[in-house]
């Protein structure tokens, strides 16, 4: 199910008609024995690092696992960044990953996370230039599995497919069913939560741990021979199943006119469409 903000941020029908199923790399180890990396597209960075651009930035920042979240910043200037400003772990789940390591759910959380701003439309360069560099970064850290917590679902899906094709297994958390179904990221799971909260509600650490654990374990259990499907995680934003958060997301876009204007400018800056050329693209970019 999509939110009202979905159509405001990206026209998927006009830009992404639908990819074929991705080719999966077999997991070498179960999560409990694996070194697990993390890639986020919320634009997290630290004050002593060069700021990420708001859009079309193919660079990334390495975020040390032990560095405190109190001074983390977010370069992605979307209105829904308000959730991450309230609690960074909803978009960059550093504390959650360390908790899962301590609990033995994952073998080890990698030394660094990789952070980007996912507002990218240079899909060729993303798949053929950025993805190999990220694979090299994770290989140097001995990573066996990379969970994605994507804010930007098209760029995140393209990147996950490209990384997977280069021999590194991935699994993804998504909050946009329609977008994820179009791009078909490897081992994707769907969480029916607001945009900007792929890892749970702000300041609810127990729920955040349960969500990320379920995403990793559900993704890891996928049989490469299975037909691609988007597995839904069994969590609710409100205990009564209410969907008041849809109005909240819409309000964030409406009241923050300046940021909403930057989002619209980003749409106008898109220089590449995937419509009708998904098969050619996956061959050319190996994703």
Coordinates of C-alpha atoms in Angstrom, one line a residue:
X1 CA 0.0 0.0 0.0
X2 CA 1.3 3.4 -0.9
X3 CA 0.9 6.7 0.9
X4 CA -0.4 10.0 -0.4
X5 CA 3.2 11.3 -0.4
X6 CA 4.2 8.6 -2.9
X7 CA 2.9 10.4 -6.0
X8 CA 4.3 13.7 -4.7
X9 CA 7.9 12.4 -4.6
X10 CA 8.3 10.2 -7.7
X11 CA 6.1 9.2 -10.6
X12 CA 6.9 5.5 -10.8
X13 CA 4.5 4.7 -13.6
X14 CA 6.2 7.4 -15.8
X15 CA 9.8 6.4 -14.8
X16 CA 9.9 2.7 -13.9
X17 CA 7.7 0.2 -15.7
X18 CA 9.1 -2.9 -14.0
X19 CA 12.3 -4.9 -13.7
X20 CA 12.7 -8.6 -14.0
X21 CA 13.6 -10.7 -11.0
X22 CA 17.1 -10.1 -9.7
X23 CA 19.9 -12.7 -9.8
X24 CA 20.7 -13.7 -6.2
X25 CA 24.1 -14.4 -4.7
X26 CA 23.8 -17.3 -2.2
X27 CA 24.5 -16.4 1.4
X28 CA 27.8 -17.8 2.6
X29 CA 26.7 -17.8 6.2
X30 CA 23.5 -17.5 8.2
X31 CA 23.1 -14.0 9.8
X32 CA 24.1 -15.3 13.3
X33 CA 27.5 -16.2 11.9
X34 CA 27.9 -13.4 9.4
X35 CA 29.6 -10.0 9.4
X36 CA 26.7 -7.7 8.5
X37 CA 27.2 -4.4 6.8
X38 CA 24.6 -1.6 6.5
X39 CA 23.9 0.8 3.6
X40 CA 21.5 3.7 4.1
X41 CA 20.3 6.3 1.7
X42 CA 19.2 9.0 4.2
X43 CA 22.4 11.0 3.8
X44 CA 23.7 10.5 7.3
X45 CA 27.2 12.0 7.9
X46 CA 29.2 13.5 10.7
X47 CA 30.3 17.2 11.0
X48 CA 33.9 16.5 10.2
X49 CA 33.0 14.8 7.0
X50 CA 32.2 16.6 3.7
X51 CA 28.5 17.2 3.5
X52 CA 26.6 15.0 1.0
X53 CA 24.8 16.9 -1.8
X54 CA 21.0 17.0 -1.6
X55 CA 20.6 15.1 -4.9
X56 CA 22.5 13.4 -7.8
X57 CA 25.5 12.7 -5.5
X58 CA 27.2 9.4 -6.3
X59 CA 29.6 9.6 -3.4
X60 CA 29.2 8.0 0.0
X61 CA 30.4 8.4 3.5
X62 CA 31.7 5.7 5.9
X63 CA 30.1 5.9 9.3
X64 CA 32.1 4.3 12.1
X65 CA 30.2 1.7 14.1
X66 CA 31.3 3.1 17.5
X67 CA 30.7 6.8 16.8
X68 CA 27.9 8.3 18.9
X69 CA 24.7 9.3 17.1
X70 CA 24.3 12.5 19.1
X71 CA 26.1 14.6 16.4
X72 CA 25.0 12.7 13.3
X73 CA 23.6 15.0 10.5
X74 CA 21.3 14.2 7.6
X75 CA 21.9 15.7 4.1
X76 CA 18.7 14.3 2.6
X77 CA 16.5 17.4 2.6
X78 CA 13.1 15.7 2.4
X79 CA 10.3 16.7 4.8
X80 CA 10.2 13.2 6.2
X81 CA 13.7 13.7 7.6
X82 CA 11.8 14.9 10.7
X83 CA 11.5 11.3 11.9
X84 CA 15.3 10.8 11.7
X85 CA 15.9 14.1 13.5
X86 CA 13.8 12.8 16.3
X87 CA 15.6 9.5 16.4
X88 CA 18.5 8.7 13.9
X89 CA 17.9 5.0 14.3
X90 CA 14.7 5.0 12.3
X91 CA 16.8 5.7 9.1
X92 CA 20.4 4.9 10.2
X93 CA 19.9 2.0 12.7
X94 CA 23.4 2.0 14.2
X95 CA 22.2 1.3 17.8
X96 CA 19.9 -1.4 16.5
X97 CA 22.7 -3.2 14.7
X98 CA 24.9 -3.1 17.8
X99 CA 22.0 -4.5 19.9
X100 CA 21.5 -7.3 17.4
X101 CA 25.2 -8.1 17.5
X102 CA 25.1 -8.3 21.4
X103 CA 22.0 -10.5 21.2
X104 CA 23.7 -13.0 18.8
X105 CA 21.2 -12.3 16.0
X106 CA 24.0 -11.3 13.7
X107 CA 27.6 -12.4 14.1
X108 CA 29.1 -9.0 13.9
X109 CA 28.1 -5.5 12.8
X110 CA 30.7 -4.2 10.3
X111 CA 33.3 -1.5 11.2
X112 CA 31.5 1.1 9.1
X113 CA 28.1 1.7 7.5
X114 CA 27.9 3.2 4.0
X115 CA 25.7 6.3 3.7
X116 CA 24.4 8.0 0.6
X117 CA 21.7 10.4 -0.4
X118 CA 19.5 8.2 -2.5
X119 CA 18.0 11.0 -4.6
X120 CA 19.9 9.9 -7.7
X121 CA 18.8 9.5 -11.3
X122 CA 22.2 8.6 -12.9
X123 CA 21.4 5.0 -12.8
X124 CA 24.1 3.8 -15.1
X125 CA 26.8 5.4 -13.0
X126 CA 25.2 4.2 -9.8
X127 CA 25.3 0.6 -11.0
X128 CA 28.6 0.6 -12.8
X129 CA 30.8 3.0 -10.8
X130 CA 29.4 3.4 -7.3
X131 CA 28.3 -0.1 -6.7
X132 CA 31.7 -1.7 -7.4
X133 CA 33.4 0.8 -5.0
X134 CA 30.9 0.0 -2.3
X135 CA 31.4 -3.8 -2.8
X136 CA 35.1 -3.2 -2.4
X137 CA 34.5 -1.3 0.8
X138 CA 32.4 -4.0 2.3
X139 CA 34.8 -6.7 1.1
X140 CA 37.6 -5.0 2.9
X141 CA 35.5 -5.2 6.1
X142 CA 34.8 -8.9 5.6
X143 CA 31.1 -8.3 5.1
X144 CA 28.9 -11.3 4.3
X145 CA 25.5 -9.6 4.0
X146 CA 24.3 -6.1 3.5
X147 CA 20.9 -4.9 4.7
X148 CA 19.6 -1.8 3.0
X149 CA 17.4 0.8 4.8
X150 CA 16.5 2.8 1.8
X151 CA 14.7 6.2 1.9
X152 CA 14.9 6.5 -1.9
X153 CA 13.4 3.4 -3.3
X154 CA 14.4 3.4 -7.0
X155 CA 18.1 4.3 -6.5
X156 CA 18.3 2.0 -3.5
X157 CA 16.8 -0.9 -5.5
X158 CA 19.1 -0.3 -8.4
X159 CA 22.1 -0.2 -6.1
X160 CA 21.1 -3.4 -4.3
X161 CA 20.6 -5.3 -7.5
X162 CA 24.1 -4.1 -8.8
X163 CA 25.8 -5.1 -5.5
X164 CA 24.1 -8.5 -5.5
X165 CA 25.2 -9.1 -9.1
X166 CA 28.8 -8.4 -8.0
X167 CA 28.7 -11.3 -5.5
X168 CA 27.6 -9.6 -2.2
X169 CA 24.2 -10.7 -0.8
X170 CA 21.8 -8.0 0.1
X171 CA 18.4 -7.6 1.8
X172 CA 16.3 -4.5 1.9
X173 CA 13.6 -2.8 4.0
X174 CA 11.1 -0.8 2.1
X175 CA 8.1 1.3 3.0
X176 CA 6.8 1.9 -0.6
X177 CA 5.2 -1.3 -1.9
X178 CA 4.6 0.0 -5.4
X179 CA 8.2 1.2 -5.9
X180 CA 9.7 -2.0 -4.5
X181 CA 7.5 -4.1 -6.7
X182 CA 8.7 -2.2 -9.7
X183 CA 12.4 -2.3 -9.0
X184 CA 12.5 -5.8 -7.3
X185 CA 15.4 -5.4 -5.0
X186 CA 16.9 -8.7 -3.8
X187 CA 15.3 -10.2 -0.7
X188 CA 13.2 -7.2 -0.2
X189 CA 10.8 -6.9 2.8
X190 CA 7.9 -4.4 3.1
X191 CA 7.1 -2.4 6.2
X192 CA 3.7 -0.6 6.1
X193 CA 5.1 2.5 8.0
X194 CA 5.6 6.1 7.0
X195 CA 8.2 7.2 4.5
X196 CA 11.4 8.0 6.5
X197 CA 10.8 5.2 9.1
X198 CA 12.1 2.0 7.5
X199 CA 13.4 0.8 10.8
X200 CA 10.5 1.6 13.2
X201 CA 8.9 4.4 15.2
X202 CA 11.2 7.0 16.7
X203 CA 12.4 6.2 20.2
X204 CA 10.9 2.7 20.3
X205 CA 14.1 0.7 20.5
X206 CA 12.4 -2.7 21.2
X207 CA 10.2 -2.3 18.1
X208 CA 13.2 -1.2 16.0
X209 CA 15.2 -4.2 17.0
X210 CA 12.3 -6.5 16.1
X211 CA 11.8 -4.9 12.7
X212 CA 15.4 -5.0 11.6
X213 CA 15.8 -8.5 12.9
X214 CA 12.7 -9.6 11.0
X215 CA 14.0 -8.0 7.8
X216 CA 17.4 -9.6 8.0
X217 CA 16.1 -13.0 8.9
X218 CA 13.2 -13.0 6.4
X219 CA 15.5 -11.8 3.7
X220 CA 18.2 -14.4 4.6
X221 CA 15.6 -17.2 4.4
X222 CA 14.8 -16.5 0.8
X223 CA 15.6 -19.5 -1.5
X224 CA 17.3 -18.2 -4.7
X225 CA 15.1 -20.6 -6.6
X226 CA 11.9 -18.9 -5.4
X227 CA 10.0 -16.6 -7.5
X228 CA 10.6 -12.9 -6.5
X229 CA 8.0 -11.6 -4.0
X230 CA 7.8 -8.7 -1.6
X231 CA 7.4 -10.2 1.9
X232 CA 5.4 -8.1 4.3
X233 CA 6.6 -7.7 7.9
X234 CA 3.9 -8.1 10.6
X235 CA 4.3 -4.8 12.4
X236 CA 1.8 -1.9 12.8
X237 CA 2.6 1.8 13.4
X238 CA -0.3 2.1 15.9
X239 CA -1.5 -0.6 18.3
X240 CA -5.0 -0.3 17.0
X241 CA -3.9 -0.6 13.4
X242 CA -4.9 3.0 12.6
X243 CA -3.4 4.9 9.8
X244 CA -3.3 8.5 11.1
X245 CA 0.4 8.6 10.0
X246 CA -0.7 9.0 6.4
X247 CA -2.1 12.5 7.3
X248 CA 1.0 13.2 9.2
X249 CA 3.3 12.5 6.2
X250 CA 1.1 14.6 4.0
X251 CA 1.3 17.5 6.5
X252 CA 5.1 17.3 6.6
X253 CA 5.1 17.8 2.8
X254 CA 2.5 20.6 2.9
X255 CA 3.9 22.7 5.7
X256 CA 7.6 22.5 4.7
X257 CA 7.3 24.5 1.5
X258 CA 11.0 25.1 1.1
X259 CA 12.0 21.5 1.3
X260 CA 9.1 20.4 -0.8
X261 CA 10.3 22.9 -3.4
X262 CA 13.7 21.2 -3.4
X263 CA 12.0 17.9 -4.0
X264 CA 10.2 19.3 -7.0
X265 CA 13.4 20.7 -8.3
X266 CA 15.0 17.3 -7.9
X267 CA 12.2 15.8 -10.1
X268 CA 12.9 18.3 -12.8
X269 CA 16.6 17.5 -12.6
X270 CA 16.1 13.8 -13.5
X271 CA 18.0 13.1 -16.6
X272 CA 17.3 9.4 -17.1
X273 CA 14.2 7.3 -17.3
X274 CA 14.0 3.6 -16.9
X275 CA 10.6 3.2 -18.6
X276 CA 10.7 0.5 -21.3
X277 CA 14.4 -0.2 -21.0
X278 CA 14.7 -2.2 -17.8
X279 CA 16.0 -5.3 -19.6
X280 CA 18.6 -3.4 -21.5
X281 CA 19.6 -1.6 -18.4
X282 CA 20.1 -4.7 -16.3
X283 CA 22.3 -6.2 -19.0
X284 CA 24.3 -3.1 -19.5
X285 CA 24.7 -2.4 -15.7
X286 CA 24.8 -6.0 -14.5
X287 CA 22.0 -5.6 -12.0

